[in-house]
CSV table of C-alpha atoms and ligand atoms in Angstrom, one decimal:
chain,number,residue,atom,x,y,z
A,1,UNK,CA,69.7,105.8,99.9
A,2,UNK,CA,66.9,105.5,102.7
A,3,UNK,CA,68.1,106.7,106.2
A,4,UNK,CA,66.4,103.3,107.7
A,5,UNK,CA,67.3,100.8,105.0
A,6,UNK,CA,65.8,97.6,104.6
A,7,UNK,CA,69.1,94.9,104.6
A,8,UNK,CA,69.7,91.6,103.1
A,9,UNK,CA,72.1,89.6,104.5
A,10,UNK,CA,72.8,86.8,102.2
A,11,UNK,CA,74.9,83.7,103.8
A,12,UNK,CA,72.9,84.9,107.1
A,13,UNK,CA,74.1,81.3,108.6
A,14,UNK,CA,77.2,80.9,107.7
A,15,UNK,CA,80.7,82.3,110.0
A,16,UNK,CA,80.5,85.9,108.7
A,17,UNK,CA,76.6,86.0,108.0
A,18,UNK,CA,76.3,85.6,112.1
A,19,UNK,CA,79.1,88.6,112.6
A,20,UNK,CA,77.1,90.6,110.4
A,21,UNK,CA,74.1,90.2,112.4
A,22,UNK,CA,76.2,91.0,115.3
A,23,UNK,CA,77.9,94.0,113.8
A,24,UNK,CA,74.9,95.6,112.2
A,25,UNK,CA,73.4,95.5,116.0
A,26,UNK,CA,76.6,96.4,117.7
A,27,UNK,CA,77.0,99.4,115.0
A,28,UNK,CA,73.2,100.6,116.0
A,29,UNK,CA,73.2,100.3,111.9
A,30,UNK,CA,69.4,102.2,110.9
A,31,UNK,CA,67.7,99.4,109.5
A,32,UNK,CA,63.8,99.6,108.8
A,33,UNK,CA,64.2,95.7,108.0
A,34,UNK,CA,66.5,92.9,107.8
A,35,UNK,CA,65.9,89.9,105.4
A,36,UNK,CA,68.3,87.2,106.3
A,37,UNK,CA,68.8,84.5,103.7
A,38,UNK,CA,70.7,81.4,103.3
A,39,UNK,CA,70.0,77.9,101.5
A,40,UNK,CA,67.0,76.0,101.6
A,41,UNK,CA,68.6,74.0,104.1
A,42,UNK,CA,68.1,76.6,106.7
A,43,UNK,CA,64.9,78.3,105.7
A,44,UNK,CA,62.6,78.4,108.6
A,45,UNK,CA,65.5,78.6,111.3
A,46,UNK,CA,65.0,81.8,113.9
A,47,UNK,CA,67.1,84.3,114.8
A,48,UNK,CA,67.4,86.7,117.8
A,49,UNK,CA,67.9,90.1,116.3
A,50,UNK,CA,67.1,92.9,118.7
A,51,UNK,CA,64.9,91.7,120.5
A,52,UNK,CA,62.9,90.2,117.4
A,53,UNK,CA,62.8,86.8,115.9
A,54,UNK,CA,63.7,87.0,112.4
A,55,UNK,CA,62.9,83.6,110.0
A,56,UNK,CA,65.6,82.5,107.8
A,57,UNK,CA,64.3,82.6,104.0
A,58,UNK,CA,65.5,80.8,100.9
A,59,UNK,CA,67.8,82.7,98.8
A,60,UNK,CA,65.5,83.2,95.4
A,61,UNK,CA,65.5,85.5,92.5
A,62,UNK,CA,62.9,87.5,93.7
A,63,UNK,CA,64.5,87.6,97.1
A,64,UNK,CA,65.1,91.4,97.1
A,65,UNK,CA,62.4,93.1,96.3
A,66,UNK,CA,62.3,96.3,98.2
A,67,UNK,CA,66.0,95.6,99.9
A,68,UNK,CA,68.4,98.6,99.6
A,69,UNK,CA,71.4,97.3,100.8
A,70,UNK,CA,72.0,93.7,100.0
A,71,UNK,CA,75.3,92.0,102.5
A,72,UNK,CA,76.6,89.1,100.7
A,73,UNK,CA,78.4,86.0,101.9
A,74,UNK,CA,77.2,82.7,101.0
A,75,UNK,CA,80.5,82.3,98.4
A,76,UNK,CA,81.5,83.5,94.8
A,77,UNK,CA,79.4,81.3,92.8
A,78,UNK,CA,76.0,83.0,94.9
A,79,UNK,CA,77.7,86.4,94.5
A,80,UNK,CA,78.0,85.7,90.6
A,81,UNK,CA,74.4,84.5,90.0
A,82,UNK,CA,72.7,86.4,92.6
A,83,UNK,CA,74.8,90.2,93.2
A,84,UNK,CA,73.7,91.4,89.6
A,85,UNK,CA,70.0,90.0,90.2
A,86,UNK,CA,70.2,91.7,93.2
A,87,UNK,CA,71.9,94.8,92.1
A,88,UNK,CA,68.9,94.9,89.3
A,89,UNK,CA,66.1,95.0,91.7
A,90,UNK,CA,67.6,98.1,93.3
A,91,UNK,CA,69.9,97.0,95.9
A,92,UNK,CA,73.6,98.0,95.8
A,93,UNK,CA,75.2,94.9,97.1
A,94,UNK,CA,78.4,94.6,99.5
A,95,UNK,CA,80.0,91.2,98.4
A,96,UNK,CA,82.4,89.1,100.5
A,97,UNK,CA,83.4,87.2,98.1
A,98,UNK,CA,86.2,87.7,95.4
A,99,UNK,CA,83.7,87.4,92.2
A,100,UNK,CA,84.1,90.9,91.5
A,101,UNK,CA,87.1,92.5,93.2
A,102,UNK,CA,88.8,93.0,90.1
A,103,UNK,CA,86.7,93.9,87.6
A,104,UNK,CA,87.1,97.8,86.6
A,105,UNK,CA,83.5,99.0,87.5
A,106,UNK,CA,83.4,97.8,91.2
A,107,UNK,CA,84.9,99.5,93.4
A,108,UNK,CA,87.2,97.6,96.4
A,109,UNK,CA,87.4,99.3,100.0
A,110,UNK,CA,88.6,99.3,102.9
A,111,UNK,CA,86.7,102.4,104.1
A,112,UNK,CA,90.0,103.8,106.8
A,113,UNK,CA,91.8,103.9,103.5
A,114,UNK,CA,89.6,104.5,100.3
A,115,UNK,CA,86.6,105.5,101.3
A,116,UNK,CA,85.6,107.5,98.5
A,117,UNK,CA,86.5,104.5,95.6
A,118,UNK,CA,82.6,103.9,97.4
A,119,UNK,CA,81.0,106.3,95.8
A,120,UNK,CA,81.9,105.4,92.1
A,121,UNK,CA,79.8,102.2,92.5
A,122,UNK,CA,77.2,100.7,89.8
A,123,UNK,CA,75.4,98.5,91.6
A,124,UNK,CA,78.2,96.7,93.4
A,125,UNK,CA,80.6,97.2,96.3
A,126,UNK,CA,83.5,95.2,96.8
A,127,UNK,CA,84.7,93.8,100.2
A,128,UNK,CA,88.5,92.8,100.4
A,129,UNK,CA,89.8,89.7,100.7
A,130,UNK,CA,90.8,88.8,104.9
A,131,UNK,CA,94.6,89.1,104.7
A,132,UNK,CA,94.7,92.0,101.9
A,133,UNK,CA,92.6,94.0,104.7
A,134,UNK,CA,94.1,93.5,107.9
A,135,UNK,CA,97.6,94.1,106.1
A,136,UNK,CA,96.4,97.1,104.5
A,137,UNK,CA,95.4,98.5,107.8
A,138,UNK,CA,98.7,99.2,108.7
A,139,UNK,CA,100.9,99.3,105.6
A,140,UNK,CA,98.4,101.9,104.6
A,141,UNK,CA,99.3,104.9,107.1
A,142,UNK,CA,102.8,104.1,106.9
A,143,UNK,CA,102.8,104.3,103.0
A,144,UNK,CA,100.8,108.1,103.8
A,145,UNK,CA,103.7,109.0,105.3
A,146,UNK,CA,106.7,107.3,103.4
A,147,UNK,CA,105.6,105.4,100.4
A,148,UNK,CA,106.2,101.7,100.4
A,149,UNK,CA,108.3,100.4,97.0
A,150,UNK,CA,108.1,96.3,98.2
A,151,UNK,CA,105.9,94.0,100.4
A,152,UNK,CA,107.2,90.9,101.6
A,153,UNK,CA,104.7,89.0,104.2
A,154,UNK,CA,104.1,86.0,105.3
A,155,UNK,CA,100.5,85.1,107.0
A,156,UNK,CA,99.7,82.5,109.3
A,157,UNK,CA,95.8,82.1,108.4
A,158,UNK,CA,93.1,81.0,110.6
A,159,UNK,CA,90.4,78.2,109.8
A,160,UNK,CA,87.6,80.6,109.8
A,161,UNK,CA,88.5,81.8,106.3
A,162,UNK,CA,87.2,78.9,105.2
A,163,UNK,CA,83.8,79.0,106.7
A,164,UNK,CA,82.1,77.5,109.9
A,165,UNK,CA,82.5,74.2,108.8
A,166,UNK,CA,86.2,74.8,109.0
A,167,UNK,CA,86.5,76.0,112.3
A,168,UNK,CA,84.1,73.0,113.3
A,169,UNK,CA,86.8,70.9,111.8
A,170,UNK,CA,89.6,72.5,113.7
A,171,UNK,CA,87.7,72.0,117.2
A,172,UNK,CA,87.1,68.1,115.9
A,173,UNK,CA,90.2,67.8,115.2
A,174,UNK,CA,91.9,69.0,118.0
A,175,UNK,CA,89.5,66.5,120.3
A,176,UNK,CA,90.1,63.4,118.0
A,177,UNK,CA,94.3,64.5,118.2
A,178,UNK,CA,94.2,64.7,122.5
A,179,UNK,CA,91.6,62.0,122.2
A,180,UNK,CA,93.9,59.8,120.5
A,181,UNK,CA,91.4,59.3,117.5
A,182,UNK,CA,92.3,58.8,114.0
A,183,UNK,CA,92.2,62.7,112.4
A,184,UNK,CA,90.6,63.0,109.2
A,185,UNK,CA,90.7,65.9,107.2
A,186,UNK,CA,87.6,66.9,105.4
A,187,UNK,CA,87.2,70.8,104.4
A,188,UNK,CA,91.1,70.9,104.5
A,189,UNK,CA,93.6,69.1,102.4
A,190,UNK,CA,95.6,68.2,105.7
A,191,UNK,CA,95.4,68.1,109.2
A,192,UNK,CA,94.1,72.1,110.4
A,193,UNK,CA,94.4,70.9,114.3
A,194,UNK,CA,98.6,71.4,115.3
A,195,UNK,CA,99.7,71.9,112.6
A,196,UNK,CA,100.4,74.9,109.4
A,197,UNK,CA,100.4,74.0,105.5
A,198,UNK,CA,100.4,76.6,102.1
A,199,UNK,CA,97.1,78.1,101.9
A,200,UNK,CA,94.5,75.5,100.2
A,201,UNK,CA,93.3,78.2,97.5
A,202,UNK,CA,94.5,77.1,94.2
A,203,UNK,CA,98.2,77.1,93.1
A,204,UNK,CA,99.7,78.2,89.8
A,205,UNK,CA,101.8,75.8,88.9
A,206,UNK,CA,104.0,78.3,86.6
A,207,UNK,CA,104.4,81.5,89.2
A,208,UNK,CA,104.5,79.4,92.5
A,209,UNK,CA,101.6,81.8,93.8
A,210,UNK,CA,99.0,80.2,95.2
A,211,UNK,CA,95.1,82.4,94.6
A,212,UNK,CA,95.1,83.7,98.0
A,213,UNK,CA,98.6,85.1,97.2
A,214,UNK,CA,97.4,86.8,94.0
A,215,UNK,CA,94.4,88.2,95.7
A,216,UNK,CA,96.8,89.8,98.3
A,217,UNK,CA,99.1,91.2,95.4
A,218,UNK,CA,96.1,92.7,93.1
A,219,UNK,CA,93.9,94.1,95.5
A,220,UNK,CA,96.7,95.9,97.2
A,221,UNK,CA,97.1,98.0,93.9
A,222,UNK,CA,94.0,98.3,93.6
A,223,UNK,CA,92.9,99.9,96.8
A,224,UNK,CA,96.2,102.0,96.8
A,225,UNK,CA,96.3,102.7,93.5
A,226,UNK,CA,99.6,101.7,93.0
A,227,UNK,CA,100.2,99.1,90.9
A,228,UNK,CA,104.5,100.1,91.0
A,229,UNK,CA,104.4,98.7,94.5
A,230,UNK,CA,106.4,95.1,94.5
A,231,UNK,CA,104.6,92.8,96.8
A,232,UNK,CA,105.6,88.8,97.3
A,233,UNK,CA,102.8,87.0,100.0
A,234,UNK,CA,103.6,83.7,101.2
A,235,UNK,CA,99.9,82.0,102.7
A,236,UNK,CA,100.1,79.7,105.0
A,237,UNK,CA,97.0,77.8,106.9
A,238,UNK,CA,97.8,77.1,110.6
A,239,UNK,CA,95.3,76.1,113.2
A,240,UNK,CA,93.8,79.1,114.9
A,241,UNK,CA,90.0,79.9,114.9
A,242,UNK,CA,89.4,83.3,113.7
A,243,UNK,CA,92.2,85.8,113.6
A,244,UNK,CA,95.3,86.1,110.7
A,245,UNK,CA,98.1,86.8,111.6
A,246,UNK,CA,101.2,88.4,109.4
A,247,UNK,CA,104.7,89.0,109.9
A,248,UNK,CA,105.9,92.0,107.1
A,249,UNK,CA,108.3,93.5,105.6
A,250,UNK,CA,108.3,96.9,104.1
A,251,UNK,CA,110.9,98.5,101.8
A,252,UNK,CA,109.8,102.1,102.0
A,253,UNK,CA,111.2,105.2,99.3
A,254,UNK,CA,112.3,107.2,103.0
A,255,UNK,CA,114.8,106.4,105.6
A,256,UNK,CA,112.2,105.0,108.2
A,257,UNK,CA,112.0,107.1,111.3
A,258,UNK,CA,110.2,104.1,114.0
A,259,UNK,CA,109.3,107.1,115.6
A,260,UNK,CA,106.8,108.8,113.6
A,261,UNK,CA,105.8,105.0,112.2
A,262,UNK,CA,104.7,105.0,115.6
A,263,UNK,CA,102.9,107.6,116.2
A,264,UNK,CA,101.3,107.4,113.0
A,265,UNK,CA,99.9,103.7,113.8
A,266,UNK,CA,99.1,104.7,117.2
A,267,UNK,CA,96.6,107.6,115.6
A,268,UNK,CA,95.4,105.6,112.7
A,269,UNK,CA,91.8,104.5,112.1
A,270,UNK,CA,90.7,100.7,113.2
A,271,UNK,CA,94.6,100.2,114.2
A,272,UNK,CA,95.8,99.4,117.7
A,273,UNK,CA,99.8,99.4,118.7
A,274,UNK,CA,100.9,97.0,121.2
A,275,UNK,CA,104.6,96.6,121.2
A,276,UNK,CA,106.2,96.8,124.3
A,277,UNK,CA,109.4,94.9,123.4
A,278,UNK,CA,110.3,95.1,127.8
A,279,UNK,CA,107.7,92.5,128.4
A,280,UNK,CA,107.7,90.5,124.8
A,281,UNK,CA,104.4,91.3,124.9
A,282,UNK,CA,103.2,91.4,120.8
A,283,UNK,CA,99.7,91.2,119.0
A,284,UNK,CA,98.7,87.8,119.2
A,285,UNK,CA,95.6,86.2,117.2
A,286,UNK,CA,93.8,84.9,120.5
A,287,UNK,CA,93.9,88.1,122.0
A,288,UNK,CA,92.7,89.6,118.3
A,289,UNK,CA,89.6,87.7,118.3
A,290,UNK,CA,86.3,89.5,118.6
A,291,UNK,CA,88.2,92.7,118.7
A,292,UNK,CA,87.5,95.5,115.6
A,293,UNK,CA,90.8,96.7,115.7
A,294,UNK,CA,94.1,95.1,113.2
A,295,UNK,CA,97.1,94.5,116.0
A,296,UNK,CA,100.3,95.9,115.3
A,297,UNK,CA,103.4,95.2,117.0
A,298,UNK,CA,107.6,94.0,116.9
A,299,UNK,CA,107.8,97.7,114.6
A,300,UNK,CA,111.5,97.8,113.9
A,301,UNK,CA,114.1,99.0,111.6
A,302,UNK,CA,114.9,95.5,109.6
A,303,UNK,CA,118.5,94.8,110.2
A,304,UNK,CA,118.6,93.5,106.1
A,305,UNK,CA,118.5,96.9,105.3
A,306,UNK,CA,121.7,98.8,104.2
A,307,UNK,CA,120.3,102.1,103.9
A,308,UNK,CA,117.6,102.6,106.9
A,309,UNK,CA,114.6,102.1,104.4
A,310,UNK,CA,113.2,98.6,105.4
A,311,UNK,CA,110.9,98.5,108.1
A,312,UNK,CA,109.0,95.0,109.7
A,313,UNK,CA,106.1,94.4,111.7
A,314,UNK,CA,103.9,92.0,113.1
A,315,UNK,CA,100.2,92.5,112.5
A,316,UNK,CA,96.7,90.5,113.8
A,317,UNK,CA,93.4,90.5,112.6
A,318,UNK,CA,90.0,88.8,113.4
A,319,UNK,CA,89.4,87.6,110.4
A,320,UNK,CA,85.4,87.6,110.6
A,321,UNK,CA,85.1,91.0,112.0
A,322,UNK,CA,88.0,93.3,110.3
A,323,UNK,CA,88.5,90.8,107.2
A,324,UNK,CA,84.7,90.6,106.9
A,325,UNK,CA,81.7,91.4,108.3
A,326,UNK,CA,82.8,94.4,110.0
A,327,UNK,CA,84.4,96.0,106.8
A,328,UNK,CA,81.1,95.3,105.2
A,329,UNK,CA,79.1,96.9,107.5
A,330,UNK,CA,81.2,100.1,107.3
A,331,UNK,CA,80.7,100.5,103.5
A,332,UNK,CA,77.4,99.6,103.9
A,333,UNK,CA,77.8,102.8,106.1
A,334,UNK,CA,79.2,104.8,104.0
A,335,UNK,CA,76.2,104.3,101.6
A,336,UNK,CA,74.0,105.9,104.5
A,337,UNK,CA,72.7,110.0,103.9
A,338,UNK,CA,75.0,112.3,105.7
A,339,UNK,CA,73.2,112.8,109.0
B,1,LIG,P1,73.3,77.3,104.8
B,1,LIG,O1,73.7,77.5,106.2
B,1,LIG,O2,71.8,77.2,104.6
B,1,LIG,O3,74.1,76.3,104.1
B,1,LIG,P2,80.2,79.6,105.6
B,1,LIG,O4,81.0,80.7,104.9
B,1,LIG,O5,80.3,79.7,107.0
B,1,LIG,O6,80.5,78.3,105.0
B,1,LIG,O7,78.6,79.9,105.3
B,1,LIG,C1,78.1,79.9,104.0
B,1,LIG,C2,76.8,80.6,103.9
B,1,LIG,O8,76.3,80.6,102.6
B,1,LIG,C3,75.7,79.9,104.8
B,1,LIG,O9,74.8,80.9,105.3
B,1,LIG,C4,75.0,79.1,103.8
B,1,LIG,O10,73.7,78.7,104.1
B,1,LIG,C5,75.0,80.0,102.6
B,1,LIG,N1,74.8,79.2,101.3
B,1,LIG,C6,75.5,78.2,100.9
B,1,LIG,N2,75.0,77.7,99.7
B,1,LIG,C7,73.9,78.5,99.5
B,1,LIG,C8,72.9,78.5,98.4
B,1,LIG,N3,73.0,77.6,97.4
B,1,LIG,N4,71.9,79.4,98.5
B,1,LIG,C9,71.9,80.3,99.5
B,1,LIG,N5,72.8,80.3,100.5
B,1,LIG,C10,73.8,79.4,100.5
């Protein structure tokens, strides 16, 4: 890989396209070009980029001629048509979306826990889905230290998983709600503004699971490598702008020492404690937004368990940074020569 690469950033308009500009800048990211793409809706728009005004171009097959690294987010369908032409003109492309998590030859990674899954990549690198990531973050360390045997977390999703025109719909509908206007739902199945319903990904009418549920139970064995461990999400949509939130609960193989969970989450990579139970002060999403680190918090022995081995927490992420563009960015980073 070229110390300076030249960058693609498919999606470049969209909620995480405009973190990854920001991250790649905020990062200092070597870049000897950035090609930002999109629809042909936006072609011709301008970005600031350091200083520079960079043109917004039509996403096109022969978009990515001379790109090394190629940062996609414009959807699964683009990633499925686009990521292998891309891959075939010589980028390796970082994909947001979930068209190829699964699928044996592409590596998944959350680079804090398997960084080195990177380097096994043919062409294509995948990024995690939001709520797999920011609950990884923690359970990771804490399954280092005293493997975890079951999962059970609930998430209280933001509207920015859904795109800008999500969160747009959230701030309309929370005017129209005070406002004492009608509210009607357009991105969402149901009202986003006051209000929390089961993830709108698709349900399976025979397990219960909805797809965002799935995601979190198969990518979780796939970035551990564990496929033994039991996990049971429950999504739910609720009407904040850009941070998850999810309350969890570990059964681990150990009697838990809170202790050394602790300490190990107070040490651990892209992970920031705040549980100070004397002021009921806990990670909360607003105060998650726009920050890198996952929030940890309400760490305690769960009083369900009869033997000592079933820990919960409380954990928040901003989805856009952590669950997206920031995650990219670092794999893209780990793609860079050793310096
Ligand atoms: P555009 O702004 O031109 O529609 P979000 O996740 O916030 O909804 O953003 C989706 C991103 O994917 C946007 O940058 C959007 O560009 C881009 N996109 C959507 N459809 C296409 C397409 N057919 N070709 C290229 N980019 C697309």
């Amino acid at each position: 890989m070229n110390a300076n690469p030249h960058v693609a950033i498919v999606g470049a308009t969209g909620a995480v396209g405009k973190e990854l500009l920001g991250v790649l800048d905020q990062r200092r990211f070597p870049l000897s070009r950035l090609t930002l793409l999109a629809s042909a809706r936006s072609a011709g728009s301008v970005v600031d980029f350091r200083g520079e005004k960079l043109t917004v171009q039509e996403l096109r097959e022969d978009s990515f001629v001379g790109v090394d690294i190629a940062l996609f987010s414009a959807g699964g369908n683009i990633s499925r048509k686009f990521g292998p032409i891309a891959s075939a003109a010589g980028a390796v492309v970082v994909d947001n979306s979930s068209a190829f998590r699964m699928d044996p030859d592409t590596p998944l990674v959350i680079p804090e826990i398997n960084p080195e899954d990177a380097k096994q990549h043919r062409g294509i690198i995948a990024n995690p889905n939001c709520s797999t990531i920011i609950l990884l973050m923690v359970a990771a360390p804490i399954h280092r230290l005293n493997p975890i045997k079951k999962i059970v977390v609930s998430t209280y999703q933001a509207a920015s998983g859904a795109g800008a025109v999500a969160m747009k719909e959230l701030e309309t509908q929370a005017r129209d709600h005070l406002e004492g206007r009608e509210v009607k739902p357009e991105v969402f199945p149901y009202p986003i503004a006051f209000n929390a319903f089961s993830h709108n990904s698709t349900m399976d009418p025979d397990t219960g699971y909805n797809q965002e549920e799935w995601k979190m139970i198969q990518e979780s064995h796939k970035i551990l490598h564990d496929d033994s461990i039991r996990i049971t999400p429950t999504c739910i949509r609720i009407g904040t702008f850009r941070a998850h939130a999810e309350s969890v609960h570990l059964e681990l193989s150990r009697e838990a020492n809170i202790e050394e969970i602790r300490q190990t989450l107070r040490t651990a990579p892209g992970v920031k404690l705040i549980d100070d139970r004397n002021r009921n002060y806990f990670p909360m999403p607003l105060e998650a937004s726009g920050l890198d680190d996952v929030l940890v918090g309400r760490l305690r022995r769960s009083s369900s368990s009869d033997d000592g081995k079933e820990v919960d927490f409380f954990c928040c992420g901003d989805q856009l940074l952590k669950g997206a563009a920031l995650n990219a960015v670092q794999i893209a980073e780990l793609l860079l020569p050793k310096s």
